[in-house]
Short mmCIF file of C-alpha atoms and ligand atoms in Angstrom, two decimals:
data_model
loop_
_atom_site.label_atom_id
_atom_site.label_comp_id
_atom_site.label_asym_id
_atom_site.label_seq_id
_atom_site.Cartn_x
_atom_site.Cartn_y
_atom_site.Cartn_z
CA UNK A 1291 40.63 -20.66 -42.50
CA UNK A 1292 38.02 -17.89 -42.01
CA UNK A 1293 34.92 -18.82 -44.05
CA UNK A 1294 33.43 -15.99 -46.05
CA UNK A 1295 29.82 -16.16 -44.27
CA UNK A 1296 32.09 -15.54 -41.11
CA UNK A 1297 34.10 -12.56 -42.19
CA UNK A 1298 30.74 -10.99 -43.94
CA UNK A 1299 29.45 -11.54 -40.17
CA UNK A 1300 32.11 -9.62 -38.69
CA UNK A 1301 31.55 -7.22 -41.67
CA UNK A 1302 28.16 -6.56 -40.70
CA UNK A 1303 28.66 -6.40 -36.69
CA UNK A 1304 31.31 -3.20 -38.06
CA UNK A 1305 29.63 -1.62 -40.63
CA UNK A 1306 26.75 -1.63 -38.27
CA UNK A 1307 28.23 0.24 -35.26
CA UNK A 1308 30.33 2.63 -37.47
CA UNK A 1309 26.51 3.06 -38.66
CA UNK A 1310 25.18 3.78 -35.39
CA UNK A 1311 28.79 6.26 -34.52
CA UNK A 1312 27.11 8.57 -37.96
CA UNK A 1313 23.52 8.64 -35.98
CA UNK A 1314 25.39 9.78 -32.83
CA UNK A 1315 27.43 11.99 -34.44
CA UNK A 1316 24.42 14.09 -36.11
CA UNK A 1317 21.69 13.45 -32.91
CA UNK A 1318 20.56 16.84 -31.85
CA UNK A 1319 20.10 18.15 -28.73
CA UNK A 1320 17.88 16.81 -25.70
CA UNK A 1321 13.93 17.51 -26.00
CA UNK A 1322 12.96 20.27 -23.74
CA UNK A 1323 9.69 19.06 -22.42
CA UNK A 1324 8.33 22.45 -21.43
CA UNK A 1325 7.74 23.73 -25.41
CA UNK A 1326 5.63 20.50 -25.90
CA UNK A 1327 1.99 21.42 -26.08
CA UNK A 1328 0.84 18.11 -24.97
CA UNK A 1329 3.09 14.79 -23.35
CA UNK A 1330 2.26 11.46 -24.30
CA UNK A 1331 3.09 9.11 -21.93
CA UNK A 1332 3.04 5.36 -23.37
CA UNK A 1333 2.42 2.56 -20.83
CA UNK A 1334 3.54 -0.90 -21.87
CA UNK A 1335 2.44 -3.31 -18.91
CA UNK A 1336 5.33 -6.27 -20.23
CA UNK A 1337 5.21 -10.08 -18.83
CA UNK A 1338 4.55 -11.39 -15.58
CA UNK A 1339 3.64 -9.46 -12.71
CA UNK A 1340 4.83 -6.81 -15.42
CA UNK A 1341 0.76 -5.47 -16.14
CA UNK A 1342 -0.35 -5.49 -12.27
CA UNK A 1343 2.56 -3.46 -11.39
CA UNK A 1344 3.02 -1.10 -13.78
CA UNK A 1345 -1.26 -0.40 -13.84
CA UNK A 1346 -0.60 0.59 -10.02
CA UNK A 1347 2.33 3.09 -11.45
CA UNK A 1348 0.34 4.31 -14.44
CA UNK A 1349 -2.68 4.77 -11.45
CA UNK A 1350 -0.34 6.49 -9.02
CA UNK A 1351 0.59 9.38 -11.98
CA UNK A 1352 -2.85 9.27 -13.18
CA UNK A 1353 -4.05 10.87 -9.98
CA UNK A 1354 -0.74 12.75 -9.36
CA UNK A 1355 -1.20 14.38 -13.22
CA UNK A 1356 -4.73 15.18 -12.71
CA UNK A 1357 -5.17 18.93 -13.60
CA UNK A 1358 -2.28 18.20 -16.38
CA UNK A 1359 -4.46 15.31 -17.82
CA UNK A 1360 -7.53 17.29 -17.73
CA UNK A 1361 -6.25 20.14 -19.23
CA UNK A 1362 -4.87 18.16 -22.16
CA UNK A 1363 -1.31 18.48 -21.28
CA UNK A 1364 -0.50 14.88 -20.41
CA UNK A 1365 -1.88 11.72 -22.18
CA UNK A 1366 -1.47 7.84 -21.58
CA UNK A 1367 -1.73 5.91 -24.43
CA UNK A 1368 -1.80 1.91 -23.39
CA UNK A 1369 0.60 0.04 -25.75
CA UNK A 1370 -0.38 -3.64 -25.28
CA UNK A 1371 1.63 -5.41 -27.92
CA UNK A 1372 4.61 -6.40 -26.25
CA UNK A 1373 3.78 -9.26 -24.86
CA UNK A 1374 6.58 -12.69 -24.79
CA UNK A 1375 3.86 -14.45 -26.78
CA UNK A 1376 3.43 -11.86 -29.58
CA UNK A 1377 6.74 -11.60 -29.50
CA UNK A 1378 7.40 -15.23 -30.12
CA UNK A 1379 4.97 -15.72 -32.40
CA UNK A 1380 6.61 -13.10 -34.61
CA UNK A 1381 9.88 -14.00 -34.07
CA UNK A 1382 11.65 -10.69 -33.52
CA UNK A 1383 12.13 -8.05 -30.40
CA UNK A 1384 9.65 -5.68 -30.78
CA UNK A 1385 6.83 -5.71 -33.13
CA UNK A 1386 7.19 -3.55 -36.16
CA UNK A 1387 3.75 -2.03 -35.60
CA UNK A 1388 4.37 -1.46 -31.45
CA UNK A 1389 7.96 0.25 -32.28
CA UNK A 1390 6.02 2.53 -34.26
CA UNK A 1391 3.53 3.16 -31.59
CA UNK A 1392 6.22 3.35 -28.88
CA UNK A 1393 8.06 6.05 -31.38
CA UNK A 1394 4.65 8.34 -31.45
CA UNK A 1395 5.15 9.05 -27.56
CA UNK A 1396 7.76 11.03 -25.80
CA UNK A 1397 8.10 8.78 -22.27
CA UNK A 1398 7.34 5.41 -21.79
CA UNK A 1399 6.66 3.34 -18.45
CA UNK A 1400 7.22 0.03 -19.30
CA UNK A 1401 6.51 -3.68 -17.04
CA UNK A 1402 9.68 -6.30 -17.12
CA UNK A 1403 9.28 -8.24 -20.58
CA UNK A 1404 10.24 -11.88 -20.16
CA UNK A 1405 13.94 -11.97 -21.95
CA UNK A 1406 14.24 -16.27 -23.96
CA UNK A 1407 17.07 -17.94 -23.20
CA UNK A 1408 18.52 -20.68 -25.05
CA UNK A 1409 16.37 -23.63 -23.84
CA UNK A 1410 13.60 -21.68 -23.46
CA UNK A 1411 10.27 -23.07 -24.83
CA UNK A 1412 10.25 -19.50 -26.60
CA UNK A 1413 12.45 -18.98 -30.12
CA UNK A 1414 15.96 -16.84 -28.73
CA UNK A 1415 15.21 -13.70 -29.98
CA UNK A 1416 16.59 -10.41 -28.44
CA UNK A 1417 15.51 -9.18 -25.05
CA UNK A 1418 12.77 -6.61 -25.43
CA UNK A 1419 14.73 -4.32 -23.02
CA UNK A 1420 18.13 -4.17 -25.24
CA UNK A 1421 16.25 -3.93 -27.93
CA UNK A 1422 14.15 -0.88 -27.25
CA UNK A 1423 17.26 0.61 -25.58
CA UNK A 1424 18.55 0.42 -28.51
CA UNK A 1425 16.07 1.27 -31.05
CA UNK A 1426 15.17 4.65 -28.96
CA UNK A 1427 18.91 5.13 -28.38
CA UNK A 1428 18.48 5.38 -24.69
CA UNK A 1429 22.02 5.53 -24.18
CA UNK A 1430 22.05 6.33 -20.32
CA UNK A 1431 20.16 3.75 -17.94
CA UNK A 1432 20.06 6.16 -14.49
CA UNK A 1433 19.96 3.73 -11.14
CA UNK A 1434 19.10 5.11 -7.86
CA UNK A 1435 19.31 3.50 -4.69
CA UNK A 1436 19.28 4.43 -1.58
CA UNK A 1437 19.12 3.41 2.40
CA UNK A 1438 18.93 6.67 4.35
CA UNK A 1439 19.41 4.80 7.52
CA UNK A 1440 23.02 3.55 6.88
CA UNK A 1441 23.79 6.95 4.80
CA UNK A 1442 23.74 5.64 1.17
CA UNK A 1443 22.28 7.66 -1.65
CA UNK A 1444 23.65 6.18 -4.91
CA UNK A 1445 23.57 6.93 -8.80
CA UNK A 1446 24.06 4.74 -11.32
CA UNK A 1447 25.03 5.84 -14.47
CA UNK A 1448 25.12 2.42 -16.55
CA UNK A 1449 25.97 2.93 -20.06
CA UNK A 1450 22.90 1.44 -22.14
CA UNK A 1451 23.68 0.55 -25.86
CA UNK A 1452 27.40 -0.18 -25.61
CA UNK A 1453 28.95 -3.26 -24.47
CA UNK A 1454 28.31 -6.93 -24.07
CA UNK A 1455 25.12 -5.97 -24.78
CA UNK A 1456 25.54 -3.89 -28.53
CA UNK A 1457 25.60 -6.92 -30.39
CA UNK A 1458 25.00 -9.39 -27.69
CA UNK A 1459 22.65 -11.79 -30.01
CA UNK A 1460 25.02 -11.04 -32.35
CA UNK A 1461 27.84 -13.83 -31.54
CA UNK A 1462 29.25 -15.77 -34.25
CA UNK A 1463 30.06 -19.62 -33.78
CA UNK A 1464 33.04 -20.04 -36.14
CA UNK A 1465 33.39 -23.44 -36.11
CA UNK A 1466 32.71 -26.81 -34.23
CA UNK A 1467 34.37 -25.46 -30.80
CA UNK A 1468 34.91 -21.90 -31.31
CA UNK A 1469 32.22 -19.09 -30.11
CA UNK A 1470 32.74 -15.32 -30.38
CA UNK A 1471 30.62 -12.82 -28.50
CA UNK A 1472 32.25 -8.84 -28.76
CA UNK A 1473 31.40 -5.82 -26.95
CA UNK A 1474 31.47 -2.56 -27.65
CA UNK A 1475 32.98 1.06 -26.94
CA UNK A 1476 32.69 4.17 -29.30
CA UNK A 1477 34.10 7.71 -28.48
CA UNK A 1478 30.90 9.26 -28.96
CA UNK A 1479 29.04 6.63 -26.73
CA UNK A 1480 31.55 6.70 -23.68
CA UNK A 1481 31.61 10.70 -23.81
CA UNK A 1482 27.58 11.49 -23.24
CA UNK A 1483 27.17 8.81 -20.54
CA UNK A 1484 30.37 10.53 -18.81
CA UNK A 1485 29.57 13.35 -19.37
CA UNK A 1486 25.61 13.13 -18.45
CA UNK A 1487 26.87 11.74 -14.70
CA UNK A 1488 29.37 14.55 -14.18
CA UNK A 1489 26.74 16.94 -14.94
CA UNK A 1490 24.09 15.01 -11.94
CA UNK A 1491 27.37 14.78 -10.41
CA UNK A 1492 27.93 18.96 -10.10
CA UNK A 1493 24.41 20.02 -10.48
CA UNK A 1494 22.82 18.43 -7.68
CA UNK A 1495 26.34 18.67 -5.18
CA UNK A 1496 26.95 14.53 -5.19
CA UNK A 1497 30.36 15.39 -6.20
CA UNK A 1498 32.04 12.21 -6.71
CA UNK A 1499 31.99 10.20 -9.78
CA UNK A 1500 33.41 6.93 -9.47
CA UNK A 1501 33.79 4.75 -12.70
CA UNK A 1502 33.88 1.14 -12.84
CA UNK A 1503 35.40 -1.25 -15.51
CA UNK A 1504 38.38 -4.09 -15.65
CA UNK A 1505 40.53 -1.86 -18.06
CA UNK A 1506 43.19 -3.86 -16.43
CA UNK A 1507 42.13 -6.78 -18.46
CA UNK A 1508 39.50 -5.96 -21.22
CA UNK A 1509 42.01 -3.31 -22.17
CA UNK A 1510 40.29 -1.90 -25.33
CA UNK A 1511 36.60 -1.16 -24.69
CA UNK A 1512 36.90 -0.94 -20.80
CA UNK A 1513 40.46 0.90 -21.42
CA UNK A 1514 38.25 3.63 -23.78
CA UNK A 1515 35.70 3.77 -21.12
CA UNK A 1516 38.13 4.68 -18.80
CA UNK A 1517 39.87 7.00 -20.38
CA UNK A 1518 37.07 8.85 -21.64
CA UNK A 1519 36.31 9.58 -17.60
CA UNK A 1520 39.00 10.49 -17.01
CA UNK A 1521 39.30 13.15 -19.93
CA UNK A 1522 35.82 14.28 -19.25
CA UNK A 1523 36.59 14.91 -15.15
CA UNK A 1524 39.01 17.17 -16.58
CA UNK A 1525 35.92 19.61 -17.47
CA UNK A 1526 34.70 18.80 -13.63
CA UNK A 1527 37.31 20.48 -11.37
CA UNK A 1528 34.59 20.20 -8.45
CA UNK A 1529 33.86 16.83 -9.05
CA UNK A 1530 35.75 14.27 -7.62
CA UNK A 1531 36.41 11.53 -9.84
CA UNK A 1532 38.10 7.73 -9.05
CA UNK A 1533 37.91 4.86 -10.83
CA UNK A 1534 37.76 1.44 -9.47
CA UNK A 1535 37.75 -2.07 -11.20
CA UNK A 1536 34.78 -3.93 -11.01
CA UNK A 1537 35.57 -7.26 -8.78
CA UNK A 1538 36.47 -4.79 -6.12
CA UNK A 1539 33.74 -2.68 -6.12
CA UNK A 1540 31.12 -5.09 -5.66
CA UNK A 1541 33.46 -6.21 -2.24
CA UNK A 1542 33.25 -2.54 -1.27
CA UNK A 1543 29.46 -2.02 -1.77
CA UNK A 1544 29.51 -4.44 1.11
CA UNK A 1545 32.31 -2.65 3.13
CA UNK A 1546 29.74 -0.71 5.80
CA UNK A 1547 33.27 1.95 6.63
CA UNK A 1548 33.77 3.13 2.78
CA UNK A 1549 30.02 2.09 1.21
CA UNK A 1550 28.20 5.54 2.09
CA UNK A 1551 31.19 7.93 0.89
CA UNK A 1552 30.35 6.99 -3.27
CA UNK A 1553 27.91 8.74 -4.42
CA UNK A 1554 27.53 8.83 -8.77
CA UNK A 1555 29.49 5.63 -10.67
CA UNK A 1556 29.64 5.33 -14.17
CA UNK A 1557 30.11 2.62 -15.47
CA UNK A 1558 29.71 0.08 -18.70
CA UNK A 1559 26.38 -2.03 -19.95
CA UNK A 1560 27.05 -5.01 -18.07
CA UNK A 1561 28.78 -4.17 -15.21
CA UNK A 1562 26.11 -1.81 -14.28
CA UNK A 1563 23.17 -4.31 -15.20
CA UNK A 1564 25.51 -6.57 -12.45
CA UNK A 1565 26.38 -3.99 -9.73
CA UNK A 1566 22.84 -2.30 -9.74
CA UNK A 1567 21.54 -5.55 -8.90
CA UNK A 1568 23.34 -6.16 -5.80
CA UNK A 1569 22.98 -2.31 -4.97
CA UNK A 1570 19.13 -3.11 -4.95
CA UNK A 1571 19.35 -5.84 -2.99
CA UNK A 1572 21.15 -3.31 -0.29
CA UNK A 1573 18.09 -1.14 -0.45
CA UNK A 1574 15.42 -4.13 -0.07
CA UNK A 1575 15.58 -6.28 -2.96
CA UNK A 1576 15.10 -5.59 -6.57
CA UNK A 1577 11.69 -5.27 -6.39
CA UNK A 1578 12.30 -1.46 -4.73
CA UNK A 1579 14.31 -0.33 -7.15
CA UNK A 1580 13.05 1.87 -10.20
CA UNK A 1581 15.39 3.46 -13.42
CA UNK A 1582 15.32 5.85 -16.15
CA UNK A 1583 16.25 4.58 -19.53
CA UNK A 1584 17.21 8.22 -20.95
CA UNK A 1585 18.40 9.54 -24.43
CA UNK A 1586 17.71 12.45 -26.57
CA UNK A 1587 14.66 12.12 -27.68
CA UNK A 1588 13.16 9.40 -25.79
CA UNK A 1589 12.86 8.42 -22.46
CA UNK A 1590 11.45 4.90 -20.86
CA UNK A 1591 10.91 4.59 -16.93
CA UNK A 1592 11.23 0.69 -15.74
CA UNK A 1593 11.78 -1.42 -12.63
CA UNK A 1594 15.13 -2.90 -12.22
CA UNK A 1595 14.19 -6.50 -12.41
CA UNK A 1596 12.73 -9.15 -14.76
CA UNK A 1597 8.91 -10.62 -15.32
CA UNK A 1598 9.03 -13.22 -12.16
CA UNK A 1599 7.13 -15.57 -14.23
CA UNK A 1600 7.75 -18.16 -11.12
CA UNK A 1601 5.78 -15.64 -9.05
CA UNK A 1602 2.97 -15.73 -11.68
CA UNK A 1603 2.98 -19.68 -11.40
CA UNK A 1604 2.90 -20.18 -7.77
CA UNK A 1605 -0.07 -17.53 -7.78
CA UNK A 1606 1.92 -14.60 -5.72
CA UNK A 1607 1.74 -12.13 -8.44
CA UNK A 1608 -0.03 -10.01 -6.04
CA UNK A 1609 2.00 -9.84 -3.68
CA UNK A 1610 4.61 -8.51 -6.02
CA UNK A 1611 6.46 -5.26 -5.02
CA UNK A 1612 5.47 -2.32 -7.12
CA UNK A 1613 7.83 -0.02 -5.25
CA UNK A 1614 10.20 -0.27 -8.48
CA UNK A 1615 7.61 1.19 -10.95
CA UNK A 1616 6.63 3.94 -8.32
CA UNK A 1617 10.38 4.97 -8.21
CA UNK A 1618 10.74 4.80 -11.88
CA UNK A 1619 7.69 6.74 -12.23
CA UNK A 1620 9.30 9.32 -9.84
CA UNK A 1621 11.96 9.44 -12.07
CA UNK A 1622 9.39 10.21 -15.04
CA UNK A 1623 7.82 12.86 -13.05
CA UNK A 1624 11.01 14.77 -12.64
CA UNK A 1625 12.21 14.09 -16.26
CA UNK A 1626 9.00 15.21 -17.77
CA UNK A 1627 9.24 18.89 -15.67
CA UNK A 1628 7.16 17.71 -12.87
CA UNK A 1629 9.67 18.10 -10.10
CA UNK A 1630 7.05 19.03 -7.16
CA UNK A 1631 5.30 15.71 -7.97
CA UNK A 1632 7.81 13.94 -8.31
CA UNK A 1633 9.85 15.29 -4.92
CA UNK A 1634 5.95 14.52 -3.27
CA UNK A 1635 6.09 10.48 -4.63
CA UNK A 1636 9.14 10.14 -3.89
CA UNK A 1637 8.69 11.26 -0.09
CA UNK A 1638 5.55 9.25 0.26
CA UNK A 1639 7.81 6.12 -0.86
CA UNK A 1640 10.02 6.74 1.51
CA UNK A 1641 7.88 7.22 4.29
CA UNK A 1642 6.43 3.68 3.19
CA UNK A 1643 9.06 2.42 2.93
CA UNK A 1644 11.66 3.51 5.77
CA UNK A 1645 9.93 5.81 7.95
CA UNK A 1646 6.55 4.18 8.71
CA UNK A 1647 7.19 0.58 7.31
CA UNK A 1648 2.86 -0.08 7.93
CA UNK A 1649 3.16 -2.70 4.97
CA UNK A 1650 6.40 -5.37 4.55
CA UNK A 1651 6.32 -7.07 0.86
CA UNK A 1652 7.66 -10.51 1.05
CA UNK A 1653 6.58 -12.12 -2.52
CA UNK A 1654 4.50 -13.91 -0.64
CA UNK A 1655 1.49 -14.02 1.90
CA UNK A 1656 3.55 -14.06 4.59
CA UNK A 1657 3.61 -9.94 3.42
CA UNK A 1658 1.16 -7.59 1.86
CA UNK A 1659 -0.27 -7.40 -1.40
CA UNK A 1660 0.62 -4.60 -4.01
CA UNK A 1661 -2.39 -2.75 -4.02
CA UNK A 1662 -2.51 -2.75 0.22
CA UNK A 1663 1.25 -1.39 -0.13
CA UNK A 1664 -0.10 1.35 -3.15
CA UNK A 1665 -3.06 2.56 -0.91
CA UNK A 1666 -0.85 3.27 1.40
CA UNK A 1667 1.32 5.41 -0.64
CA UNK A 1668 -1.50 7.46 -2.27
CA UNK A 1669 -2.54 7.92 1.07
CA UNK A 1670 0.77 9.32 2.32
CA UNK A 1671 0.70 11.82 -1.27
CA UNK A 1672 -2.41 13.25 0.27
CA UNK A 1673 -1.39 13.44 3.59
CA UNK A 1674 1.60 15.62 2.58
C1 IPM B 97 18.00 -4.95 -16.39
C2 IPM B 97 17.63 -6.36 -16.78
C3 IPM B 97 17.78 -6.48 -18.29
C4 IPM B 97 19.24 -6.25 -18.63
C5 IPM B 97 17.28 -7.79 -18.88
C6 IPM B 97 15.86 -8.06 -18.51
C7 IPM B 97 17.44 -7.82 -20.37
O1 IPM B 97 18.39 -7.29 -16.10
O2 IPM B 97 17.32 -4.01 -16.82
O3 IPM B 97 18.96 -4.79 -15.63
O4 IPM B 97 20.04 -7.19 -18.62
O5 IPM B 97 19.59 -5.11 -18.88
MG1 MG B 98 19.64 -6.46 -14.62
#
C-alpha cells in the first residue's frame, strides 16, 4: 500500500513541473542587451579556490570593460552571500536575501559553491548550482572545449533544469528498502535547448548537431529528448543532425579517427554534466574549461568544476587554474554584446595556453600560480 504522505509527494513533484511547463509556456523573449542603458554584472566568488579565481576573472573584465565601466555602462556588484557556511547555517540553497540580489543583475560570474553530500558535516541541502539554474531558469548550460592541435572544437549544449537533476533532492524513500529518484522531460524544455544548438549549429557554420541520450532504455524522458531533435532538425536542412547513445559516445570522444568530425551535441542534464567532464579533461583538465548558464532573462558564466576544498586544505589554492573563469568570462563578453573583447580574451587564452605554453598549472608547486598564469594573459590582451 501507497501511504498518503507518499502519493501527496508524488503529487507535489507533478503539480510542480506542470507549474514550471505554465512559466515556460508564457516566458517572453530573450533580453536584448544592447537597449539596456546600463549592465550589471553580479560576481559571486563561491567556496574554495571559488573567490581567488573568480577575483582574477572579475579583474581580467574589469580592465577589458574599462571605457564601458567608466562611462556607466557596465557595473559589478560583489554578491558575497553564498557561501557553504551561510548556506548551512540557513538550511536552504540560496539565501532568500542573495536570490533577490542575484535577480537585480542581468549576468552573473559565479566561483564553484561546495555542493553537501549525504555524510557531509554540512545539512544535505540542494546544490547551489541546480538551484540557481533553476531559480533563474537557465535552461541551456553552453560547454566549449577545444584542442586546436588534434582538430577538436566542441559545443555542448547540456540541457540545465530537466532531468535527474529537476527534482533531484526531491526522491522519495517509500518504505524500508524502496528509494525513488525521477527525472524529467517537458515538450517545452526539450524544444528551446534543441532548438538554441541548431541555431549555434547554422549560425556560426558547425553544422552538425549530434544528440546524446539512452532512449534505448530510459525510453520516456530520453525517448522525448530524442524525438524532440529529431523534429526540430527538421527546421535545419543544413544542419546535420545524428544521435548517439550515451555509453558510446564517451568511447568515441576517445576514438582520435572520428573525435574531431562532432562539432555541437545536445544532450540531457546529466549526461552532459558527465560527458563535459571527460571532454575537459581532453582539453587539459577541468580546471580549463569555462560555461554559460543561459536563459531568457538571465545569464550566469561559471567554471566547469567544483570548490576543490582538498586544494584549499593542502594549501595549493594558488596554484589553482583560473583558465575556466577566463573562458566563462569570454563567454560573458560575447553574450553581453562585447564580441571584440571577447574574440581578444579568448585569443590571449589560447596563446597561453597552446601557442606559447610560458606557464604549466599543475595544482601544485611543481606548476605556476594563478596570478603568474593571469599576468600572463593580460599581458598577451595588450600585446594584441
Ligand atoms: C557542473 C557541476 C555541478 C553539476 C555540481 C557542482 C552541482 O558538476 O556544473 O557540472 O552537477 O551540474
Ligand atoms: Mg559537472
Amino acid at each position: 500500500m501507497i501511504s498518503e504522505e507518499i502519493r501527496s509527494k508524488f503529487e507535489r513533484v507533478v503539480e510542480s513541473q506542470l507549474a514550471r511547463i505554465e512559466d515556460m509556456k508564457t516566458q517572453g523573449d530573450f533580453i536584448d542587451y544592447s537597449k539596456l542603458d546600463k549592465i550589471i554584472i553580479g560576481v559571486c566568488g563561491g567556496d574554495g579556490i571559488g573567490p581567488m579565481i573568480t577575483g582574477i576573472a572579475q579583474h581580467a573584465l574589469e580592465v577589458l570593460l574599462a571605457d564601458k565601466i567608466q562611462a556607466g555602462k557596465v557595473e559589478f556588484r560583489v554578491i558575497d552571500g553564498l557561501t557553504i557556511e551561510r548556506r548551512a547555517e540557513l538550511g536552504c540553497a540560496i539565501p532568500p536575501d542573495t536570490l533577490e540580489e542575484l535577480k537585480a543583475c542581468h549576468v552573473i560570474l559565479k566561483g564553484p559553491t561546495t555542493t553537501p553530500r549525504a555524510g557531509d558535516p554540512w545539512p544535505n541541502v540542494e546544490s547551489a548550482n541546480v538551484a540557481m539554474r533553476k531559480a533563474l531558469d537557465l535552461f541551456a548550460n553552453v560547454r566549449p572545449v577545444k584542442v586546436p592541435a588534434l582538430g577538436i572544437d566542441w559545443t555542448f549544449y547540456r540541457e540545465n533544469t530537466e532531468g535527474g537533476y529537476a527534482v533531484g533532492s526531491q526522491g522519495v524513500q517509500i518504505e524500508d528498502d524502496l528509494f525513488l529518484d525521477f527525472t524529467v522531460a517537458t515538450t517545452q524544455g526539450c524544444e528551446r535547448i534543441a532548438r538554441l544548438a541548431f541555431d549555434y549549429a547554422s549560425k556560426t557554420g558547425k553544422n552538425r548537431v549530434s544528440c546524446v541520450t539512452k532512449a534505448n532504455i530510459i525510453k520516456t524522458t530520453d525517448g522525448k529528448f530524442l524525438n524532440t531533435c529529431k523534429m526540430i532538425a527538421e527546421e535545419y536542412p543544413d544542419v546535420v543532425f545524428d544521435d548517439w547513445y550515451i555509453d558510446i559516445m564517451t568511447a568515441k570522444l576517445l576514438d582520435d579517427k572520428r573525435r574531431r568530425d562532432f562539432k555541437v551535441f545536445v544532450l540531457p542534464n546529466l549526461y552532459g554534466d558527465i560527458i563535459t567532464d571527460e571532454a575537459a579533461e581532453i582539453q587539459g583538465g577541468v580546471g580549463t574549461a569555462g560555461s554559460a548558464n543561459i536563459g531568457k532573462r538571465y545569464a550566469m558564466f561559471e567554471a566547469i568544476h567544483g570548490s576543490a576544498p582538498r586544494m584549499v586544505q593542502e594549501g595549493r589554492a594558488k596554484y589553482a587554474d583560473p583558465s575556466s573563469v577566463l573562458r566563462a568570462s569570454v563567454m560573458l563578453l560575447e553574450h553581453i554584446g562585447e564580441v571584440e573583447l571577447a574574440n581578444k580574451l579568448d585569443r590571449a587564452l589560447d596563446i597561453c595556453m597552446f601557442e606559447k605554453p610560458k606557464y604549466v598549472l599543475t595544482g601544485r608547486d611543481t606548476g605556476a600560480t594563478a596570478e603568474d598564469f593571469t599576468n600572463y594573459v593580460l599581458e598577451t590582451i595588450e600585446s594584441l
